Amino acid sequence: MRRLLSAREIAIWIAFFLLISALLVVTGFTSDDPDSALYAALSARLADGPASHWIAPEWWGHWDMEGLFREHPAGVFALPTLLGALGVPGVQAAYIVGIAAGLAALLIIGSLVARDTSREEGRLAIVLLQLMPMASIFRIRANHEYPMLVCLLVALVGFDAVRRSWRWWWIAPVALTAGLLVKGVFVIIPLLAAGFWVITNPLRAPGSIWRAIGVGFVSLALMLGVALVYDRVYLHVAGEAFWGPYWGRQLAPLTIATPGEGGSTLGAHLWFYAIRMAWHPAPWSLALVAALWRWRGTLTERWRALPDAERRGLVFCVAFALTCVLALSPASRFAERYIFSANYALATAGAIVASRAWPGIARLVRRLDARVPALPAVCWLVLMLLRLTLGPLLPRISS
């Protein structure tokens, strides 16, 4: 199989990324998303202070709050703060890291699709996933969603790699531990994805499943060990432990609805997530449903005709997305951003199915890809420039 990206295209992606990063700095870009603005401001403040205190950010008056910032661990601030300390304007450094994470996630997804199907469909996925509303809303952000998606995707790559060789045992544990340090309790989402990935094995990675299961236990052990060290260092710097107050803030107010008690709340949350899962990955989420309806008379035959790897990939995407919704809906705390990774899984499945159900989509992208050098990168650049130009006119996702 030919490489998804040529060396020339990789150079073009790098050049476009550096161009957009420079524009963020030159224009003094800031986001009107409250979370992104907060994280960018905290990163800038941390960069001005000693490295020994980077683990313990404070509110510093933002959102009219004072004291230690313990909404999540400090992982999301690590790279922006480092860039800020190296001389990049602190606020813009957070957005540069954000677009880097989004770009990394897009390319990893394209690579996984290419391995599962073909190089052409991998490139098609990179283009189509940039067109959904959620991609537009999150085009330039400084919050947790894209870093967490990258941690999830790298963990999946790691679980495949370890099946081929034990020397890759460290990839998934490091990725999942990074997810813990970025968003704490929400590492449950990458863990859930990893579980489905190991079970379905979409890329048919060779080797025993027991290797992957063993790496899963190594991941849990590493996360526990790093969490303990993190708490010790935090206590030394801030004079207080981190995890105790954090768990209290995240879980103490949490209630869980059941069908028998709080059934109306459960139903309302299911509807909340269902609407977002239909709209944010549109039109590919809707195309997935439309294709199933269009093929309703021949669905069994079409399913059996698919290569085994493609069936497994579809099962993973849909099962992971739906399980996320079912797992999150009973909780009293709910937000659109919680299903960010699940929306990408559903959109990926929908984009590939749409290109099969309506071949004109694939033909159009293939024709453009043949005529426009580095089409996926050009698409990314154009959409980024539109975001910088039309940003105030674009919709925002609620927190």
PDB file of C-alpha atoms in Angstrom, residues 31-33 132-141 279-280 336 387 390-398:
ATOM      1  CA  SER A  31     -11.046  32.821  21.123  1.00  0.00           C
ATOM      2  CA  ASP A  32     -14.475  33.850  22.339  1.00  0.00           C
ATOM      3  CA  ASP A  33     -14.930  30.356  23.751  1.00  0.00           C
ATOM      4  CA  MET A 132     -18.543  18.797   9.605  1.00  0.00           C
ATOM      5  CA  PRO A 133     -19.946  21.468  11.972  1.00  0.00           C
ATOM      6  CA  MET A 134     -17.974  20.171  14.957  1.00  0.00           C
ATOM      7  CA  ALA A 135     -14.705  20.594  13.060  1.00  0.00           C
ATOM      8  CA  SER A 136     -15.676  24.172  12.260  1.00  0.00           C
ATOM      9  CA  ILE A 137     -16.624  24.941  15.854  1.00  0.00           C
ATOM     10  CA  PHE A 138     -13.401  23.479  17.240  1.00  0.00           C
ATOM     11  CA  ARG A 139     -11.143  24.686  14.417  1.00  0.00           C
ATOM     12  CA  ILE A 140      -8.989  26.846  16.728  1.00  0.00           C
ATOM     13  CA  ARG A 141      -9.384  26.042  20.403  1.00  0.00           C
ATOM     14  CA  TRP A 279     -25.765  17.528  14.176  1.00  0.00           C
ATOM     15  CA  HIS A 280     -22.098  17.934  15.121  1.00  0.00           C
ATOM     16  CA  GLU A 336     -21.690  18.417  24.391  1.00  0.00           C
ATOM     17  CA  ARG A 387     -11.949  30.576  10.538  1.00  0.00           C
ATOM     18  CA  LEU A 390     -15.032  34.777   9.738  1.00  0.00           C
ATOM     19  CA  GLY A 391     -14.528  33.564  13.303  1.00  0.00           C
ATOM     20  CA  PRO A 392     -16.949  35.994  14.989  1.00  0.00           C
ATOM     21  CA  LEU A 393     -19.706  34.887  12.597  1.00  0.00           C
ATOM     22  CA  LEU A 394     -19.329  31.171  13.272  1.00  0.00           C
ATOM     23  CA  PRO A 395     -21.406  29.237  15.835  1.00  0.00           C
ATOM     24  CA  ARG A 396     -19.996  28.284  19.221  1.00  0.00           C
ATOM     25  CA  ILE A 397     -20.437  25.063  21.125  1.00  0.00           C
ATOM     26  CA  SER A 398     -21.817  25.457  24.623  1.00  0.00           C
TER      27      SER A 398
END
